Amino acid sequence: MRIVPGIVLAVTAVVLTACSGSSSGPSQGSASSSTDPGSTTAPVTTQPAQQDCKAGYLAQFTLRQKLAQLLTVGVTGADDAENVVRTEQIGGIFIGGWTDRALLANQQITEVTKASRTPLMVTIDEEGGRVSRLGALIGTVPSAREIVASGISPEQYYQDSLVRARKMKALGITVDFAPDVDVSSQPDDSVIGDRSYSNDPDVVVEYADAQIRALQDAGIGAVMKHFPGHGSGSGDSHTGAVRTPPLAQLQEKDLVPYRALVGSGAAVMVGHLDVPGLTTPNVPASISPEVMDLLRKGTGYGAAPFDGVIFTDDLGGMAAITSRMSIEDAVEAALVAGADNALWITTDAVSSVLDRLVSAVEAGRLPGSQVDASVLRMAKFKGTAPQC
């Protein structure tokens, strides 16, 4: 597996204090698992000294703050961002098409990050083509499909993407929800369309790998999307339910990029997809325990197990979810299912979502050990995990 640079270099003093004894090595004693019975999180066997180190890191957070680390929300500008970070200590903010670009262009993001006790994820959708939020700041690039059609090699694409990723990093971006690894022959202007590199999964793997490497080498976290594959789906999850071909058919094409790139160090975004043979009817992939289990274990589609971060697609602005449930219901369902981070596009419901999540843990619907595992995964993705 490729060694991935941390996407955030700063580590708070409290983290250093909590893990100051982690270099002494494991103490004597039998190994134990950090996962509660019934949790959807895969068991991780650790020695007592490792448990102590991880417990020290987690001890800096209240339960509410742990849960806040598992949220990424869209912001309108600097004031909105600083308020939600300062008051609720959320783990990440999302820069959308509606966000005041002064947040990045005028380095207002610096003051926002100072309001966070732990390094803050600053996330964006910057694929190129029609899904671009930074064109006015760092220039535009063609869509994924156009890039492949131009004949540019994957290595040259890596070099060009690295230049662009370094510009993103200089603006304060730490996570890009890219690349889109959907395999599709849909028309260019359809929901996936020209966002897909190709209808050939091997071509998708080559070019997606190049973009992942470029983002990571610039110090930005990459996120593959939309698991388990939107490219052959019927419908647009922005406007309603999307049904994919059965799981057996996804194996042949849509799941190939994940099978090949699951060890790349990139996170994975799960889409709002109804998948016959995998999801329960009317339970889209983003809130489906079966989908999270498929990704975590890997055995159901011939891949290695995945212990990286699982993001949801937007839970607050896409009808595939909002027509079925409230944001509070959706975020709880996603985390209970096994997602590590719930994404939506506004700060309005952050407090009510956290109230619900605290109740879910206290009532036993969301296992505390599962929350801890997700917090540690998020810390590793940010580059601030305890060195146990």
Coordinates of C-alpha atoms in Angstrom, one line a residue:
M1 CA 0.0 0.0 0.0
R2 CA 1.2 3.5 -0.9
I3 CA 2.2 5.7 2.1
V4 CA -0.1 8.7 2.1
P5 CA 1.0 12.1 3.5
G6 CA -1.2 13.6 6.2
I7 CA -3.7 16.0 4.8
V8 CA -3.3 18.3 7.9
L9 CA 0.1 18.8 9.4
A10 CA -0.8 20.6 12.6
V11 CA -1.4 18.5 15.7
T12 CA -2.8 20.1 18.8
A13 CA -0.9 20.0 22.0
V14 CA -3.6 18.0 23.7
V15 CA -3.1 15.2 21.1
L16 CA 0.6 15.2 21.8
T17 CA 0.0 15.0 25.5
A18 CA -2.5 12.3 25.2
C19 CA -0.1 10.1 23.2
S20 CA 3.2 11.0 24.7
G21 CA 3.8 7.5 26.0
S22 CA 2.9 5.7 22.8
S23 CA 6.5 5.0 21.8
S24 CA 7.2 2.7 24.8
G25 CA 5.7 -0.3 23.0
P26 CA 2.9 -2.6 23.9
S27 CA 2.7 -3.8 27.5
Q28 CA 2.2 -7.4 28.5
G29 CA -1.3 -8.8 28.4
S30 CA -3.7 -10.5 26.1
A31 CA -5.0 -8.8 23.0
S32 CA -8.6 -7.5 23.1
S33 CA -11.0 -6.0 20.6
S34 CA -12.2 -2.4 20.6
T35 CA -15.6 -3.2 19.0
D36 CA -18.9 -3.7 20.9
P37 CA -20.9 -6.9 20.2
G38 CA -23.3 -6.1 17.4
S39 CA -21.3 -3.2 16.0
T40 CA -21.0 -2.9 12.2
T41 CA -17.4 -1.9 12.6
A42 CA -14.9 -4.6 11.9
P43 CA -13.1 -5.7 15.1
V44 CA -9.6 -4.3 15.6
T45 CA -7.4 -6.3 17.9
T46 CA -5.0 -4.1 19.9
Q47 CA -2.6 -4.5 22.8
P48 CA -3.3 -2.7 26.1
A49 CA -0.7 0.0 25.5
Q50 CA -2.2 0.8 22.1
Q51 CA -5.7 0.9 23.7
D52 CA -4.3 3.4 26.3
C53 CA -2.8 5.6 23.6
K54 CA -6.0 5.6 21.6
A55 CA -8.1 6.2 24.7
G56 CA -5.9 9.1 25.5
Y57 CA -6.6 10.7 22.2
L58 CA -10.3 10.1 22.4
A59 CA -10.4 11.5 26.0
Q60 CA -9.9 15.1 24.7
F61 CA -13.5 14.9 23.3
T62 CA -16.8 14.9 25.0
L63 CA -19.3 12.5 23.5
R64 CA -21.0 15.4 21.6
Q65 CA -17.6 16.5 20.3
K66 CA -16.7 13.0 19.1
L67 CA -20.0 12.9 17.2
A68 CA -19.3 16.3 15.8
Q69 CA -16.1 15.0 14.3
L70 CA -18.2 12.8 12.2
L71 CA -20.0 15.6 10.5
T72 CA -19.2 17.8 7.4
V73 CA -21.5 20.6 6.6
G74 CA -21.9 23.2 3.9
V75 CA -21.2 26.8 4.8
T76 CA -22.3 30.1 3.2
G77 CA -19.1 32.1 4.2
A78 CA -16.6 32.9 6.9
D79 CA -19.1 33.9 9.6
D80 CA -21.3 30.9 9.1
A81 CA -18.3 28.6 9.1
E82 CA -16.6 30.1 12.2
N83 CA -19.8 30.0 14.2
V84 CA -20.5 26.3 13.6
V85 CA -16.9 25.4 14.2
R86 CA -16.6 27.4 17.4
T87 CA -20.0 26.4 18.9
E88 CA -20.1 22.7 17.9
Q89 CA -16.5 21.8 17.0
I90 CA -17.6 19.9 13.8
G91 CA -15.0 17.9 12.0
G92 CA -15.4 19.5 8.5
I93 CA -16.9 22.2 6.4
F94 CA -17.9 21.9 2.8
I95 CA -17.3 24.7 0.2
G96 CA -20.3 24.6 -2.2
G97 CA -21.3 26.6 -5.2
W98 CA -23.2 28.9 -2.9
T99 CA -20.2 29.6 -0.6
D100 CA -18.7 33.1 -0.7
R101 CA -15.3 32.6 -2.4
A102 CA -13.8 35.3 -0.1
L103 CA -13.5 32.4 2.4
L104 CA -10.7 31.0 0.3
A105 CA -9.6 33.9 -1.9
N106 CA -9.0 36.3 1.0
Q107 CA -7.7 33.5 3.4
Q108 CA -10.6 34.0 5.7
I109 CA -10.4 30.2 6.2
T110 CA -7.4 30.8 8.5
E111 CA -9.6 32.4 11.2
V112 CA -12.1 29.6 10.8
T113 CA -9.6 26.9 11.4
K114 CA -8.3 28.7 14.5
A115 CA -11.8 28.2 16.0
S116 CA -11.3 24.4 15.9
R117 CA -9.7 22.5 18.8
T118 CA -8.5 19.9 16.3
P119 CA -7.5 20.2 12.7
L120 CA -10.6 21.1 10.5
M121 CA -11.3 19.4 7.2
V122 CA -12.0 22.0 4.5
T123 CA -13.7 20.0 1.7
I124 CA -14.9 20.7 -1.8
D125 CA -16.2 19.1 -5.0
E126 CA -13.5 19.9 -7.5
E127 CA -13.6 17.3 -10.3
G128 CA -13.1 19.6 -13.3
G129 CA -15.5 20.1 -16.1
R130 CA -19.0 21.1 -14.9
V131 CA -18.3 20.1 -11.3
S132 CA -15.8 22.8 -10.4
R133 CA -16.0 25.3 -7.5
L134 CA -12.6 26.9 -8.0
G135 CA -12.5 27.9 -11.7
A136 CA -12.3 31.6 -10.9
L137 CA -9.5 31.1 -8.4
I138 CA -7.2 28.4 -10.0
G139 CA -8.5 28.1 -13.6
T140 CA -10.6 25.5 -15.3
V141 CA -9.9 22.1 -16.7
P142 CA -11.9 19.8 -19.0
S143 CA -14.2 17.1 -17.8
A144 CA -12.9 13.6 -17.0
R145 CA -14.3 12.2 -20.2
E146 CA -12.7 15.0 -22.3
I147 CA -9.4 14.5 -20.6
V148 CA -9.2 10.9 -21.7
A149 CA -10.5 11.7 -25.2
S150 CA -7.8 14.2 -25.6
G151 CA -5.2 11.5 -25.6
I152 CA -3.3 12.8 -22.5
S153 CA -1.4 10.0 -20.7
P154 CA -2.3 9.0 -17.1
E155 CA 1.2 10.2 -16.1
Q156 CA 0.8 13.6 -17.8
Y157 CA -2.6 13.8 -16.2
Y158 CA -0.9 13.2 -12.8
Q159 CA 1.5 16.0 -13.4
D160 CA -1.2 18.5 -14.5
S161 CA -3.4 17.4 -11.5
L162 CA -0.5 17.9 -9.1
V163 CA -0.1 21.5 -10.2
R164 CA -3.8 22.1 -9.7
A165 CA -3.9 20.3 -6.3
R166 CA -1.0 22.4 -5.0
K167 CA -3.0 25.5 -5.8
M168 CA -6.0 24.1 -4.0
K169 CA -3.8 23.3 -1.0
A170 CA -2.5 26.9 -1.0
L171 CA -6.2 28.1 -0.7
G172 CA -6.7 26.0 2.4
I173 CA -8.5 23.0 0.9
T174 CA -7.7 19.7 2.7
V175 CA -10.1 17.2 1.1
D176 CA -11.4 17.0 -2.5
F177 CA -14.5 14.8 -3.2
A178 CA -12.8 13.4 -6.3
P179 CA -12.1 11.4 -8.4
D180 CA -15.5 10.2 -9.7
V181 CA -14.8 6.6 -10.4
D182 CA -18.2 5.8 -11.9
V183 CA -18.0 3.7 -15.1
S184 CA -20.4 5.2 -17.5
S185 CA -21.4 5.7 -21.1
Q186 CA -24.3 8.0 -20.2
P187 CA -24.7 11.2 -22.3
D188 CA -22.3 14.0 -21.3
D189 CA -25.0 16.2 -19.6
S190 CA -26.6 13.4 -17.6
V191 CA -26.0 13.1 -13.8
I192 CA -22.7 11.2 -14.3
G193 CA -22.1 11.6 -18.0
D194 CA -18.8 13.4 -18.7
R195 CA -17.8 13.2 -15.1
S196 CA -16.9 9.6 -15.8
Y197 CA -13.5 9.0 -17.4
S198 CA -14.8 6.1 -19.5
N199 CA -17.2 3.2 -19.9
D200 CA -14.1 1.0 -19.7
P201 CA -13.3 0.3 -16.0
D202 CA -9.6 -0.3 -16.7
V203 CA -9.3 3.2 -18.1
V204 CA -11.2 4.6 -15.1
V205 CA -8.7 2.9 -12.8
E206 CA -5.7 4.4 -14.6
Y207 CA -6.8 8.0 -14.6
A208 CA -8.5 7.9 -11.2
D209 CA -5.3 6.5 -9.7
A210 CA -3.4 9.4 -11.3
Q211 CA -5.7 12.0 -9.7
I212 CA -5.6 10.3 -6.3
R213 CA -1.8 10.3 -6.3
A214 CA -1.7 13.9 -7.4
L215 CA -4.1 15.0 -4.6
Q216 CA -2.3 13.0 -2.0
D217 CA 1.2 14.2 -3.1
A218 CA -0.1 17.8 -2.6
G219 CA -1.3 17.0 0.9
I220 CA -5.0 16.7 0.0
G221 CA -7.3 13.8 0.9
A222 CA -8.9 12.1 -2.1
V223 CA -12.4 10.6 -2.0
M224 CA -13.6 8.1 -4.6
K225 CA -17.3 8.2 -5.5
H226 CA -20.1 7.0 -5.7
F227 CA -19.9 3.5 -4.2
P228 CA -21.0 0.9 -5.3
G229 CA -21.4 2.6 -8.7
H230 CA -23.7 5.3 -10.1
G231 CA -22.6 5.0 -13.7
S232 CA -25.2 2.5 -14.8
G233 CA -28.0 3.8 -12.5
S234 CA -31.3 5.0 -13.8
G235 CA -32.3 8.4 -12.4
D236 CA -30.6 11.3 -10.6
S237 CA -30.3 11.1 -6.8
H238 CA -30.5 14.9 -6.7
T239 CA -34.2 14.7 -7.9
G240 CA -35.3 11.2 -6.7
A241 CA -34.5 7.6 -6.2
V242 CA -31.8 5.9 -8.3
R243 CA -31.9 2.2 -9.1
T244 CA -28.8 0.5 -10.3
P245 CA -28.4 -2.9 -12.0
P246 CA -28.3 -5.9 -9.6
L247 CA -25.2 -6.4 -7.5
A248 CA -24.1 -9.3 -9.8
Q249 CA -23.9 -7.0 -12.8
L250 CA -22.1 -4.2 -10.8
Q251 CA -19.3 -6.8 -10.2
E252 CA -18.4 -6.8 -13.9
K253 CA -17.9 -3.1 -14.3
D254 CA -19.0 -0.6 -11.7
L255 CA -17.1 -2.2 -8.8
V256 CA -13.9 -2.7 -10.7
P257 CA -12.3 0.7 -9.8
Y258 CA -13.0 0.1 -6.1
R259 CA -11.6 -3.4 -6.3
A260 CA -8.4 -2.0 -7.8
L261 CA -8.0 1.2 -5.8
V262 CA -9.3 0.2 -2.3
G263 CA -5.7 0.3 -1.0
S264 CA -4.8 3.6 -2.5
G265 CA -5.4 5.6 0.7
A266 CA -8.4 7.4 -0.7
A267 CA -11.6 7.6 1.2
V268 CA -14.9 6.4 -0.3
M269 CA -18.2 8.3 -0.7
V270 CA -21.3 6.1 -0.8
G271 CA -24.1 7.2 -3.1
H272 CA -27.9 7.3 -2.6
L273 CA -28.4 4.2 -4.7
D274 CA -31.0 1.4 -4.5
V275 CA -29.1 -1.8 -5.5
P276 CA -31.1 -5.0 -6.1
G277 CA -29.5 -7.9 -4.4
L278 CA -27.7 -5.7 -1.9
T279 CA -29.8 -3.0 -0.3
T280 CA -33.2 -3.4 1.4
P281 CA -36.0 -1.9 -0.7
N282 CA -36.3 1.9 -0.2
V283 CA -33.0 1.9 1.9
P284 CA -30.4 3.6 -0.3
A285 CA -26.8 2.6 -0.1
S286 CA -25.7 5.7 1.9
I287 CA -27.7 4.4 4.9
S288 CA -27.5 0.7 4.2
P289 CA -25.5 -1.6 6.6
E290 CA -25.2 -4.2 3.9
V291 CA -23.4 -1.7 1.6
M292 CA -21.0 -0.6 4.4
D293 CA -20.4 -4.2 5.2
L294 CA -19.6 -5.0 1.5
L295 CA -17.0 -2.2 1.5
R296 CA -15.5 -2.9 4.8
K297 CA -15.1 -6.7 4.3
G298 CA -14.4 -6.6 0.6
T299 CA -15.2 -10.3 0.2
G300 CA -18.5 -9.7 -1.4
Y301 CA -16.9 -8.1 -4.5
G302 CA -13.4 -9.7 -4.5
A303 CA -11.6 -6.8 -2.9
A304 CA -9.3 -6.3 0.1
P305 CA -11.0 -5.1 3.3
F306 CA -11.4 -1.3 3.6
D307 CA -10.6 0.4 6.9
G308 CA -10.5 4.0 5.5
V309 CA -13.0 6.7 5.9
I310 CA -16.5 6.2 4.5
F311 CA -18.4 9.5 3.6
T312 CA -22.0 9.8 2.7
D313 CA -23.1 11.8 -0.3
D314 CA -25.1 14.9 0.6
L315 CA -27.9 13.9 3.0
G316 CA -29.7 17.3 3.1
G317 CA -30.1 18.5 -0.5
M318 CA -30.8 15.3 -2.6
A319 CA -34.3 14.0 -3.0
A320 CA -33.2 10.4 -2.9
I321 CA -32.8 11.0 0.8
T322 CA -34.9 14.1 1.7
S323 CA -38.1 12.6 0.2
R324 CA -37.7 9.7 2.6
M325 CA -36.6 11.2 5.9
S326 CA -35.5 14.2 7.9
I327 CA -31.8 15.2 8.1
E328 CA -31.7 14.0 11.8
D329 CA -33.1 10.6 10.7
A330 CA -30.7 10.4 7.8
V331 CA -27.5 11.2 9.7
E332 CA -28.4 8.8 12.5
A333 CA -29.2 6.0 9.9
A334 CA -25.9 6.6 8.0
L335 CA -23.7 6.4 11.1
V336 CA -25.6 3.4 12.5
A337 CA -25.1 1.7 9.2
G338 CA -21.4 2.2 9.4
A339 CA -20.5 5.5 7.7
D340 CA -17.7 7.5 9.3
N341 CA -18.8 10.9 8.2
A342 CA -22.2 12.4 7.3
L343 CA -22.2 15.2 4.7
W344 CA -24.9 17.8 4.1
I345 CA -25.1 21.3 2.7
T346 CA -26.2 23.6 5.5
T347 CA -25.4 24.4 9.1
D348 CA -29.0 24.9 10.1
A349 CA -29.6 21.5 11.7
V350 CA -26.2 20.8 13.2
S351 CA -27.3 21.2 16.8
S352 CA -30.5 19.1 16.4
V353 CA -28.5 16.4 14.6
L354 CA -26.0 16.3 17.4
D355 CA -28.8 16.1 20.0
R356 CA -30.2 13.1 18.1
L357 CA -26.8 11.4 17.9
V358 CA -26.1 11.8 21.6
S359 CA -29.5 10.2 22.3
A360 CA -28.7 7.4 19.9
V361 CA -25.5 6.6 21.7
E362 CA -27.1 6.8 25.1
A363 CA -30.0 4.6 24.0
G364 CA -27.6 2.0 22.5
R365 CA -28.8 2.5 18.9
L366 CA -25.3 3.8 17.9
P367 CA -22.5 1.8 19.7
G368 CA -20.0 4.0 21.5
S369 CA -17.1 1.8 20.2
Q370 CA -18.3 2.4 16.6
V371 CA -18.2 6.2 17.2
D372 CA -14.6 5.9 18.6
A373 CA -13.5 3.8 15.6
S374 CA -14.9 6.5 13.3
V375 CA -13.2 9.3 15.2
L376 CA -9.9 7.5 14.9
R377 CA -10.4 6.9 11.2
M378 CA -11.1 10.6 10.7
A379 CA -8.0 11.5 12.7
K380 CA -5.9 9.1 10.5
F381 CA -7.3 10.6 7.3
K382 CA -6.5 14.1 8.6
G383 CA -2.9 13.0 9.4
T384 CA -3.4 13.6 13.2
A385 CA -3.9 10.1 14.4
P386 CA -2.1 9.0 17.6
Q387 CA 1.1 7.1 16.9
C388 CA 0.3 4.1 19.0

